[in-house]
Coordinates of C-alpha atoms in Angstrom, one line a residue:
M1 CA 70.8 -88.5 207.4
S2 CA 69.2 -89.3 210.5
V3 CA 71.1 -90.4 213.7
S4 CA 70.1 -93.4 216.0
I5 CA 70.0 -92.4 219.7
H6 CA 69.0 -94.9 222.1
A7 CA 68.2 -94.5 226.0
T8 CA 67.6 -97.7 227.9
E9 CA 67.5 -98.3 231.6
K10 CA 69.7 -101.2 232.7
P11 CA 70.6 -102.6 236.1
L12 CA 74.4 -102.7 236.9
S13 CA 74.4 -106.4 236.1
K14 CA 73.8 -105.6 232.6
I15 CA 76.1 -102.6 232.7
F16 CA 79.3 -104.6 233.7
S17 CA 78.4 -107.6 231.0
N18 CA 79.5 -108.7 228.0
D19 CA 77.1 -106.2 226.4
F20 CA 79.6 -103.1 227.0
V21 CA 83.4 -102.7 226.7
F22 CA 83.9 -99.0 228.2
S23 CA 86.8 -96.9 227.4
I24 CA 87.5 -93.5 228.6
P25 CA 88.9 -91.3 225.6
H26 CA 92.1 -89.3 226.0
Y27 CA 90.2 -85.9 225.9
Q28 CA 88.2 -86.9 229.2
R29 CA 89.2 -85.1 232.2
P30 CA 91.1 -87.4 235.0
Y31 CA 89.2 -89.3 237.8
A32 CA 88.4 -86.6 240.0
W33 CA 85.9 -87.9 242.7
T34 CA 87.1 -87.7 246.2
T35 CA 85.8 -89.4 249.2
E36 CA 83.0 -86.7 249.3
Q37 CA 81.0 -88.1 246.5
A38 CA 82.2 -91.7 247.0
G39 CA 81.0 -91.7 250.2
D40 CA 77.7 -90.2 249.5
L41 CA 77.1 -92.8 247.1
L42 CA 78.1 -95.6 249.3
S43 CA 75.9 -94.1 252.3
D44 CA 72.8 -93.7 250.2
L45 CA 73.0 -97.5 249.0
I46 CA 73.6 -98.4 252.4
S47 CA 70.5 -96.3 253.8
F48 CA 68.2 -97.6 250.6
L49 CA 69.4 -101.4 251.4
G50 CA 68.3 -101.0 255.0
N51 CA 69.4 -103.0 257.9
K52 CA 66.2 -105.4 257.7
E53 CA 66.4 -109.0 256.1
K54 CA 63.6 -108.0 253.6
P55 CA 64.4 -109.7 250.2
V56 CA 66.6 -107.5 248.0
S57 CA 64.2 -108.0 245.1
E58 CA 61.6 -106.2 247.1
I59 CA 63.6 -103.2 248.1
N60 CA 63.1 -99.9 246.2
P61 CA 65.4 -99.5 243.2
Y62 CA 68.1 -96.8 243.5
F63 CA 68.7 -94.7 240.2
L64 CA 72.3 -93.8 239.6
G65 CA 71.8 -91.2 236.8
S66 CA 72.8 -91.5 233.2
I67 CA 75.8 -92.1 231.4
V68 CA 76.5 -91.0 227.5
L69 CA 78.1 -93.3 225.0
I70 CA 79.4 -93.2 221.8
K71 CA 78.2 -96.9 220.6
N72 CA 77.6 -98.5 217.4
E73 CA 74.8 -101.0 217.7
G74 CA 75.9 -104.7 217.4
S75 CA 79.3 -103.8 219.0
P76 CA 80.2 -103.7 222.9
T77 CA 82.8 -101.1 222.3
S78 CA 81.7 -97.7 224.1
D79 CA 83.2 -94.3 224.5
V80 CA 82.2 -92.7 227.7
I81 CA 81.7 -89.2 227.0
D82 CA 79.8 -88.8 230.3
G83 CA 79.9 -91.2 233.2
Q84 CA 83.5 -91.8 234.1
Q85 CA 83.3 -90.7 237.5
R86 CA 80.4 -93.0 238.4
L87 CA 81.6 -96.3 236.2
T88 CA 85.2 -96.1 237.9
T89 CA 83.7 -95.6 241.2
L90 CA 81.5 -98.5 241.0
T91 CA 84.3 -100.6 239.8
L92 CA 86.3 -99.6 242.8
L93 CA 83.3 -100.3 245.1
L94 CA 83.2 -103.8 243.2
A95 CA 87.0 -104.4 244.1
A96 CA 86.5 -103.4 247.6
I97 CA 83.4 -105.6 248.3
R98 CA 85.5 -108.6 246.5
S99 CA 88.3 -108.1 248.8
L100 CA 86.4 -108.8 251.9
V101 CA 84.2 -111.8 250.8
S102 CA 84.6 -115.3 250.5
S103 CA 86.6 -116.9 247.4
D104 CA 83.7 -118.1 245.9
L105 CA 81.7 -114.7 245.8
A106 CA 84.9 -113.0 244.8
E107 CA 85.0 -114.9 241.6
D108 CA 81.4 -114.0 240.7
I109 CA 82.3 -110.3 241.4
T110 CA 85.4 -110.5 239.2
K111 CA 83.2 -111.6 236.0
Y112 CA 81.7 -108.1 236.6
I113 CA 85.3 -106.4 236.5
Y114 CA 86.4 -108.2 233.5
E115 CA 85.8 -111.2 231.4
Q116 CA 88.5 -113.8 232.0
G117 CA 90.5 -115.0 228.8
N118 CA 91.4 -118.3 227.9
K119 CA 94.8 -119.6 227.5
I120 CA 94.1 -122.7 225.6
E121 CA 92.4 -120.1 222.8
G122 CA 95.1 -117.4 223.7
T123 CA 92.5 -114.7 224.3
P124 CA 93.5 -112.1 227.1
N125 CA 91.3 -110.8 229.7
R126 CA 88.7 -108.1 228.3
Y127 CA 88.3 -105.5 231.1
R128 CA 84.6 -104.1 231.5
L129 CA 86.1 -100.4 231.9
T130 CA 89.3 -99.1 230.5
L131 CA 90.6 -95.7 232.0
R132 CA 92.6 -93.2 230.2
E133 CA 96.0 -94.3 229.0
R134 CA 97.6 -92.4 231.7
D135 CA 95.7 -94.4 234.4
E136 CA 94.9 -97.7 232.4
K137 CA 97.8 -100.1 233.6
F138 CA 97.5 -98.6 237.3
F139 CA 93.6 -99.2 237.3
R140 CA 94.2 -102.7 236.0
D141 CA 96.8 -103.7 238.1
Y142 CA 95.7 -102.2 241.5
V143 CA 92.0 -102.4 241.3
Q144 CA 90.7 -104.6 238.8
N145 CA 92.9 -107.6 238.8
E146 CA 92.6 -109.8 242.1
K147 CA 94.4 -108.8 245.4
G148 CA 95.4 -105.4 243.3
L149 CA 93.7 -103.7 246.2
E150 CA 96.4 -105.1 249.0
S151 CA 99.3 -103.4 246.9
L152 CA 97.3 -100.4 246.3
L153 CA 96.9 -99.4 249.8
L154 CA 100.7 -99.8 250.4
L155 CA 101.6 -97.4 247.7
D156 CA 103.4 -93.9 248.5
N157 CA 100.6 -91.0 247.5
G158 CA 103.9 -88.9 246.6
Q159 CA 104.6 -91.3 243.5
L160 CA 100.9 -90.9 242.3
N161 CA 99.2 -88.6 240.0
D162 CA 96.1 -86.5 241.1
S163 CA 93.7 -89.3 239.8
Q164 CA 95.7 -92.2 241.3
V165 CA 95.4 -90.4 244.5
N166 CA 91.9 -90.3 244.4
I167 CA 91.6 -93.8 243.4
K168 CA 93.7 -95.1 246.2
T169 CA 92.0 -92.9 248.9
N170 CA 88.3 -93.9 247.6
A171 CA 89.4 -97.4 247.7
T172 CA 90.7 -97.1 251.2
Y173 CA 87.4 -95.3 252.2
F174 CA 85.1 -98.2 250.8
I175 CA 87.2 -100.9 252.6
E176 CA 87.0 -99.2 256.1
A177 CA 83.3 -98.4 255.8
L178 CA 82.6 -101.9 254.4
K179 CA 84.5 -103.8 257.3
Q180 CA 81.7 -102.0 259.6
L181 CA 79.0 -104.1 258.0
P182 CA 78.3 -107.6 259.0
E183 CA 79.3 -110.3 256.4
N184 CA 75.8 -111.0 255.2
Q185 CA 75.1 -107.1 254.8
R186 CA 78.1 -106.9 252.6
T187 CA 76.6 -109.8 250.4
R188 CA 73.0 -108.1 250.4
L189 CA 74.7 -104.9 249.3
L190 CA 76.4 -106.6 246.5
Q191 CA 73.2 -108.2 245.5
Y192 CA 71.4 -104.9 245.8
I193 CA 74.1 -103.0 243.9
M194 CA 73.9 -105.4 240.7
T195 CA 70.0 -105.9 240.5
R196 CA 68.4 -103.1 241.9
C197 CA 70.7 -100.3 240.9
F198 CA 70.0 -98.8 237.3
L199 CA 71.7 -96.4 235.2
V200 CA 70.1 -95.0 232.0
V201 CA 72.4 -95.6 229.1
V202 CA 72.3 -92.7 226.2
S203 CA 74.0 -94.2 223.2
T204 CA 74.7 -92.6 219.7
P205 CA 77.1 -93.7 217.1
D206 CA 79.0 -90.3 216.6
I207 CA 80.3 -87.3 218.6
D208 CA 78.2 -84.6 217.1
S209 CA 75.1 -86.2 218.5
A210 CA 76.6 -87.2 221.6
Y211 CA 77.6 -83.5 222.0
R212 CA 74.1 -82.4 221.7
I213 CA 73.0 -84.9 224.3
F214 CA 75.6 -83.6 226.4
S215 CA 74.1 -80.0 225.6
V216 CA 70.6 -81.1 226.8
L217 CA 71.7 -83.1 229.9
N218 CA 74.0 -79.8 231.1
A219 CA 70.8 -77.6 230.6
R220 CA 69.0 -79.9 232.8
G221 CA 71.4 -79.3 235.7
L222 CA 73.6 -82.5 235.8
D223 CA 77.3 -82.2 236.7
L224 CA 78.4 -81.6 233.1
G225 CA 80.9 -78.5 233.0
L226 CA 81.1 -76.2 230.0
T227 CA 84.8 -77.1 229.5
D228 CA 84.0 -80.6 229.6
L229 CA 81.5 -80.3 226.8
L230 CA 84.1 -78.3 224.7
K231 CA 86.9 -80.7 225.8
S232 CA 85.0 -83.6 224.1
D233 CA 84.3 -81.7 221.0
I234 CA 87.8 -79.7 220.5
I235 CA 90.1 -82.7 221.4
G236 CA 87.9 -85.0 219.3
A237 CA 88.2 -82.7 216.2
I238 CA 91.9 -83.2 216.3
P239 CA 93.8 -86.0 214.6
K240 CA 94.2 -89.1 216.5
E241 CA 97.8 -89.2 216.7
Q242 CA 97.8 -85.7 218.0
Q243 CA 95.1 -86.2 220.7
E244 CA 97.2 -87.2 223.5
K245 CA 99.7 -84.0 223.0
Y246 CA 96.7 -81.8 223.1
T247 CA 94.9 -83.5 226.0
K248 CA 98.0 -83.0 228.1
I249 CA 98.1 -79.4 227.3
W250 CA 94.2 -78.8 228.2
E251 CA 94.7 -80.9 231.3
N252 CA 97.9 -79.2 232.4
E253 CA 96.2 -75.7 232.1
E254 CA 93.2 -76.9 234.0
E255 CA 95.3 -78.1 236.8
D256 CA 97.4 -75.3 237.2
L257 CA 94.3 -72.8 237.3
G258 CA 91.9 -75.2 239.2
R259 CA 88.8 -76.4 237.8
E260 CA 86.6 -73.5 239.1
A261 CA 88.9 -70.9 237.7
F262 CA 89.4 -72.8 234.3
Q263 CA 85.7 -72.8 233.8
E264 CA 85.9 -69.1 234.5
L265 CA 88.5 -68.6 231.8
F266 CA 86.3 -69.9 229.1
T267 CA 83.6 -67.1 230.1
H268 CA 86.5 -64.4 229.4
I269 CA 87.7 -66.2 226.2
R270 CA 84.0 -65.7 225.0
M271 CA 83.9 -62.1 225.8
I272 CA 87.5 -61.6 224.0
S273 CA 85.9 -63.0 221.1
R274 CA 82.2 -61.8 221.1
K275 CA 83.1 -58.4 222.8
A276 CA 79.4 -58.1 224.1
K277 CA 77.1 -59.4 226.7
P278 CA 76.1 -62.8 226.0
K279 CA 72.7 -63.0 224.2
E280 CA 72.4 -66.8 224.9
S281 CA 74.1 -69.7 226.7
I282 CA 78.0 -69.6 226.4
L283 CA 77.9 -73.0 225.0
N284 CA 75.7 -71.7 222.2
E285 CA 77.7 -69.0 221.4
Y286 CA 81.0 -71.1 221.4
I287 CA 79.2 -73.5 218.9
K288 CA 77.6 -70.7 216.7
Y289 CA 80.3 -68.0 216.7
I290 CA 83.8 -68.9 218.2
K291 CA 83.7 -72.4 216.3
P292 CA 86.8 -73.6 218.2
K293 CA 86.4 -77.3 216.4
E294 CA 87.0 -75.7 212.9
N295 CA 91.0 -75.2 214.0
P296 CA 90.9 -77.0 217.2
Q297 CA 95.0 -76.9 217.5
N298 CA 95.0 -73.4 216.8
F299 CA 92.4 -72.7 219.6
I300 CA 94.5 -74.5 222.1
D301 CA 97.9 -73.1 220.9
E302 CA 96.9 -69.7 220.4
I303 CA 93.9 -68.9 222.4
L304 CA 93.5 -71.4 225.2
K305 CA 97.0 -72.0 226.5
P306 CA 98.4 -68.4 226.2
Y307 CA 95.1 -66.9 227.8
S308 CA 95.0 -69.4 230.5
D309 CA 98.6 -68.5 231.4
A310 CA 97.9 -65.1 231.6
F311 CA 94.8 -65.5 233.7
Q312 CA 96.9 -67.5 236.1
E313 CA 99.2 -64.7 236.3
I314 CA 96.6 -62.0 236.8
K315 CA 94.8 -63.8 239.6
N316 CA 97.8 -65.1 241.6
T317 CA 99.7 -62.0 240.9
T318 CA 102.8 -63.7 239.9
Y319 CA 104.0 -61.7 236.7
Y320 CA 107.9 -62.0 236.2
S321 CA 110.1 -59.5 234.5
D322 CA 113.5 -57.7 235.2
K323 CA 111.4 -54.5 235.2
N324 CA 108.3 -53.3 237.0
A325 CA 107.0 -56.8 237.9
E326 CA 106.6 -55.5 241.7
T327 CA 104.5 -52.5 240.7
I328 CA 102.6 -54.6 238.1
N329 CA 101.6 -57.3 240.6
S330 CA 100.6 -54.5 243.0
I331 CA 98.3 -53.4 241.0
L332 CA 96.8 -56.6 239.8
S333 CA 96.2 -57.2 243.6
W334 CA 94.0 -54.2 243.7
L335 CA 92.4 -55.2 240.4
N336 CA 91.4 -58.4 242.1
Q337 CA 89.4 -56.7 244.7
I338 CA 87.1 -54.8 242.2
D339 CA 83.5 -56.3 243.1
N340 CA 83.4 -57.8 239.4
A341 CA 85.2 -59.6 236.7
D342 CA 84.3 -57.7 233.9
W343 CA 87.7 -56.1 233.7
L344 CA 89.6 -59.5 233.3
P345 CA 89.0 -60.2 229.6
P346 CA 91.2 -56.9 228.6
A347 CA 93.4 -57.7 231.1
I348 CA 94.0 -61.3 229.7
L349 CA 94.4 -60.1 226.1
F350 CA 96.5 -57.2 226.6
L351 CA 99.0 -59.5 228.9
S352 CA 99.1 -62.1 226.7
R353 CA 100.1 -59.9 223.9
N354 CA 102.4 -57.9 225.7
H355 CA 104.2 -60.2 228.1
Q356 CA 107.5 -59.2 227.4
C357 CA 106.8 -55.3 227.6
P358 CA 106.8 -54.4 231.3
E359 CA 106.8 -50.8 230.8
K360 CA 103.5 -51.0 228.5
L361 CA 102.0 -53.4 231.0
K362 CA 102.7 -51.0 233.9
K363 CA 100.9 -48.1 232.0
F364 CA 98.1 -50.4 230.9
F365 CA 97.4 -51.8 234.2
T366 CA 97.6 -48.4 236.0
D367 CA 94.9 -47.0 233.3
L368 CA 92.8 -50.2 234.0
E369 CA 92.7 -50.1 237.7
R370 CA 91.8 -46.4 237.3
L371 CA 89.0 -47.5 235.0
A372 CA 87.7 -50.4 237.0
A373 CA 87.6 -48.6 240.3
G374 CA 85.9 -45.4 238.6
L375 CA 83.2 -47.8 237.0
M376 CA 82.9 -49.6 240.5
I377 CA 82.3 -46.0 242.4
M378 CA 80.0 -44.6 240.0
R379 CA 78.0 -47.9 240.1
A380 CA 78.2 -48.4 236.4
D381 CA 75.9 -51.2 235.8
V382 CA 76.5 -54.3 234.1
N383 CA 75.6 -53.3 230.5
Y384 CA 77.6 -50.2 230.8
R385 CA 80.6 -52.3 231.6
Y386 CA 80.0 -54.9 229.0
D387 CA 80.0 -52.3 226.3
R388 CA 82.8 -50.3 227.5
Y389 CA 85.3 -53.4 228.1
G390 CA 83.9 -54.7 224.6
R391 CA 85.2 -51.4 222.8
L392 CA 88.5 -51.7 224.9
L393 CA 88.8 -55.2 223.7
A394 CA 88.7 -54.0 219.9
K395 CA 91.1 -51.4 220.4
I396 CA 93.6 -53.5 222.0
E397 CA 93.1 -55.9 219.2
Q398 CA 93.5 -53.3 216.7
E399 CA 96.7 -52.0 218.8
L400 CA 95.4 -48.6 218.4
D401 CA 96.8 -45.9 221.3
L402 CA 95.0 -46.5 224.4
S403 CA 96.2 -43.3 226.3
S404 CA 94.4 -40.9 224.1
Q405 CA 91.4 -39.2 226.0
D406 CA 88.8 -40.7 223.8
S407 CA 90.2 -44.1 224.5
P408 CA 87.6 -46.5 226.1
L409 CA 90.7 -47.2 228.8
Q410 CA 90.3 -43.4 229.7
L411 CA 87.7 -42.1 232.0
S412 CA 85.5 -39.1 230.3
N413 CA 85.0 -35.8 232.3
D414 CA 81.5 -36.9 233.1
E415 CA 82.5 -40.0 234.6
S416 CA 85.3 -38.2 236.7
K417 CA 82.9 -36.0 237.8
Q418 CA 80.3 -38.6 238.8
I419 CA 83.3 -40.4 240.6
I420 CA 84.1 -37.3 242.7
Q421 CA 80.6 -36.8 243.6
A422 CA 80.5 -40.2 245.0
L423 CA 83.7 -39.9 247.0
E424 CA 82.4 -36.4 248.2
G425 CA 79.2 -38.1 249.6
N426 CA 78.0 -40.6 252.1
L427 CA 80.7 -43.1 251.3
Y428 CA 80.1 -45.3 254.0
Q429 CA 76.5 -46.0 252.8
I430 CA 77.7 -47.4 249.6
T431 CA 78.6 -50.6 251.0
G432 CA 80.1 -52.2 247.9
I433 CA 82.9 -49.8 247.5
R434 CA 83.7 -48.2 251.0
K435 CA 86.5 -50.8 251.7
Y436 CA 88.0 -50.9 248.7
V437 CA 88.3 -46.9 248.4
L438 CA 89.7 -46.6 252.0
L439 CA 92.2 -49.5 251.6
R440 CA 93.2 -47.8 248.3
L441 CA 93.5 -44.8 250.0
D442 CA 95.4 -46.1 252.9
S443 CA 97.9 -47.7 250.6
L444 CA 98.5 -44.3 249.0
L445 CA 99.2 -42.5 252.5
S446 CA 101.5 -45.1 253.5
E447 CA 103.3 -45.0 250.0
G448 CA 102.7 -48.6 249.0
E449 CA 104.5 -50.0 252.2
A450 CA 101.3 -51.2 254.1
T451 CA 100.2 -55.1 253.9
Y452 CA 96.7 -56.0 254.5
N453 CA 97.1 -59.6 255.4
Y454 CA 94.4 -59.8 258.2
P455 CA 91.8 -62.0 258.5
I456 CA 89.2 -59.2 259.3
I457 CA 89.2 -55.6 258.4
S458 CA 86.0 -53.5 259.0
V459 CA 85.4 -50.0 258.4
E460 CA 84.5 -47.8 261.4
H461 CA 83.3 -44.3 262.1
V462 CA 85.1 -41.8 264.5
L463 CA 82.2 -39.8 265.3
P464 CA 79.7 -42.5 266.1
Q465 CA 76.2 -43.2 264.4
N466 CA 74.5 -42.6 267.5
P467 CA 76.4 -41.2 270.3
P468 CA 75.1 -41.2 274.0
F469 CA 73.1 -38.2 274.8
N470 CA 75.8 -37.0 277.5
S471 CA 78.7 -37.6 275.6
V472 CA 81.6 -35.3 274.5
W473 CA 80.2 -35.7 270.9
N474 CA 76.8 -33.8 271.5
R475 CA 79.0 -30.7 272.5
W476 CA 81.3 -31.1 269.5
F477 CA 78.6 -31.5 266.8
T478 CA 75.3 -30.2 266.4
A479 CA 72.4 -32.4 264.8
E480 CA 73.1 -31.0 261.5
D481 CA 76.8 -31.5 261.8
K482 CA 76.5 -35.0 262.6
A483 CA 74.0 -35.8 259.5
K484 CA 76.4 -34.0 257.3
Y485 CA 79.9 -35.5 258.7
V486 CA 79.0 -39.1 260.1
H487 CA 79.2 -41.2 256.7
K488 CA 81.6 -38.8 255.1
I489 CA 85.1 -40.5 253.8
G490 CA 86.7 -37.8 256.4
N491 CA 85.1 -39.7 259.5
L492 CA 85.9 -43.0 258.5
V493 CA 88.9 -45.4 259.6
L494 CA 89.8 -48.9 258.9
L495 CA 90.4 -51.6 262.0
S496 CA 91.8 -55.1 261.8
R497 CA 89.3 -56.7 263.8
K498 CA 85.6 -56.8 264.2
K499 CA 83.4 -54.0 265.1
N500 CA 82.5 -53.7 268.7
S501 CA 79.0 -52.2 269.2
Q502 CA 79.8 -50.8 272.7
A503 CA 82.9 -49.5 271.7
Q504 CA 81.6 -47.7 268.8
N505 CA 80.0 -45.2 270.9
Y506 CA 83.1 -44.4 273.3
D507 CA 84.0 -40.9 273.7
F508 CA 87.1 -39.7 271.5
D509 CA 89.8 -40.2 274.1
K510 CA 88.5 -43.6 275.2
K511 CA 87.9 -44.6 271.6
K512 CA 91.3 -44.0 270.6
E513 CA 93.0 -45.8 273.6
K514 CA 90.5 -48.6 273.7
Y515 CA 89.3 -49.1 270.1
F516 CA 91.6 -47.7 267.4
A517 CA 94.8 -48.6 268.8
T518 CA 96.3 -52.1 269.1
R519 CA 97.9 -53.7 271.9
N520 CA 101.5 -52.1 271.0
G521 CA 99.6 -48.6 270.4
I522 CA 100.2 -48.4 266.8
S523 CA 97.4 -48.9 264.2
P524 CA 98.4 -51.1 261.2
F525 CA 96.5 -48.5 259.3
A526 CA 97.9 -45.2 258.1
L527 CA 94.2 -43.7 257.8
T528 CA 93.6 -44.8 261.5
T529 CA 97.2 -43.4 263.0
Q530 CA 96.1 -40.0 261.5
V531 CA 93.0 -40.0 263.9
L532 CA 95.1 -41.2 267.1
Q533 CA 97.3 -38.3 266.6
Q534 CA 94.3 -35.8 267.1
S535 CA 93.2 -34.4 270.6
K536 CA 89.9 -33.5 269.4
W537 CA 87.6 -34.5 266.4
T538 CA 85.4 -31.7 265.3
P539 CA 83.6 -30.8 262.0
N540 CA 86.7 -28.7 261.1
I541 CA 89.1 -31.4 261.6
I542 CA 86.8 -33.7 259.5
E543 CA 86.4 -31.0 256.9
Q544 CA 90.1 -30.6 256.6
R545 CA 90.8 -34.3 256.4
Q546 CA 88.1 -34.9 253.9
T547 CA 89.8 -32.3 251.5
Q548 CA 93.3 -34.0 251.9
I549 CA 91.9 -37.2 251.4
L550 CA 89.9 -36.4 248.5
Q551 CA 93.0 -34.7 246.9
K552 CA 95.1 -37.7 247.5
L553 CA 92.8 -40.0 245.6
R554 CA 91.9 -37.3 242.8
Q555 CA 95.5 -37.2 242.2
H556 CA 96.0 -40.7 242.1
W557 CA 93.3 -41.6 239.7
R558 CA 93.7 -38.4 237.6
L559 CA 90.3 -37.2 238.3

């Protein structure tokens, strides 16, 4: 069966006409444009218009992008699949201009905002754009109806939801910006917007073909996120009487996590399901293999919500329990400092399945931090990590013993050897891991009592990389000694400030006094305090320190 898809370029005078009655489906996300996007739009329009009295019909047109609609031929009813933000913002802009022009011109603008009803015939006003149910009446009363903006600007933000705050803020911005224009420029701007600004309207009669259009637009770099595409498909597959319920669940999870983290969550859900590196686009993997549309309520209830809740607790280290919560959150804080996110899918899956078992969680996350840190230190590549965490996900789903030596959660003997080799070598030169290892070590030396809420933490050498020729360093270290020890973990400390290129080469006593100590003479790092207690810094001292440090790390990570 063929599906009719139309794409037509139209001026805004045709967009906001009887040809279309736009409505935002329940499953769309709320209005989210801020003054950053709204301001960019208005400044672009004013810039294209220019200050000259050139006839508007001769000014270069402005292309506003595309909108995607579900619309049957012959009917103006149009569900907006993509384009909500632009249509809402343009309506706001028209209302703002209407509030600043003469009454005659204001009446003409109103015709673009709604078609007036007829009291004699008993027909109501028909609004060109209807927002989601949560914001429909608000937008109608305070934006679309005449004099509404006057009341909108007086509202208390504390009584509004996020989308309503954005509507009010953008309306305020538009009014203040438009007041800076001469009256004739406001009129010319209105003429330019309605006659020389164009949208490409892509319309199709059903959600499936709209989804395919969505995918193409997304692949070409337009602002359509993965979650937006999936939301329209998944919520759209739920019976209408339940759509509002599941839209609220979806949007609450997105709001709690934040849009960026919510997008990231879907990559972790894909990994939990597929247990392998993606072989095609994530969107296609959802469509072909995960198939959330087949049982959309179950996907939201059993996957999206519990995984989202677990992800939030992991990212924010806010796990709560009567037992072990502090320990578990401390381990999670270290996991969050790993230089990749590949450990997150197993963490999300295990936490969501064992939330009420703090003892199991403590053991699992202890081992997971050991594994994730170990793979990072040995610089395991992304394919190695995908394979390892994929096997771990399978074992978690099968509820098998994860403590046995052959479990993918445990480091092998060969892996332990590689990690020890990296720690024993020139650690400073491995930029991706040195700070993590030293902070982890420092926390072990301070028995978990240290905090690291410093805006800057840097790694510094005790023995400088390039000591001055006449310094004490050249009496204590031969050229061979310097080459052997300078980048070893035993010669490294942490500073809660930026490096100072001049201070780095101080002699030992001066370096302790001026560089390693703070104003009150106490370093916040146990590693650095150890150095301050030394009267000399020689190869033997570094060797002893290296042995002690490595023993501490080997004991903690069971290497």
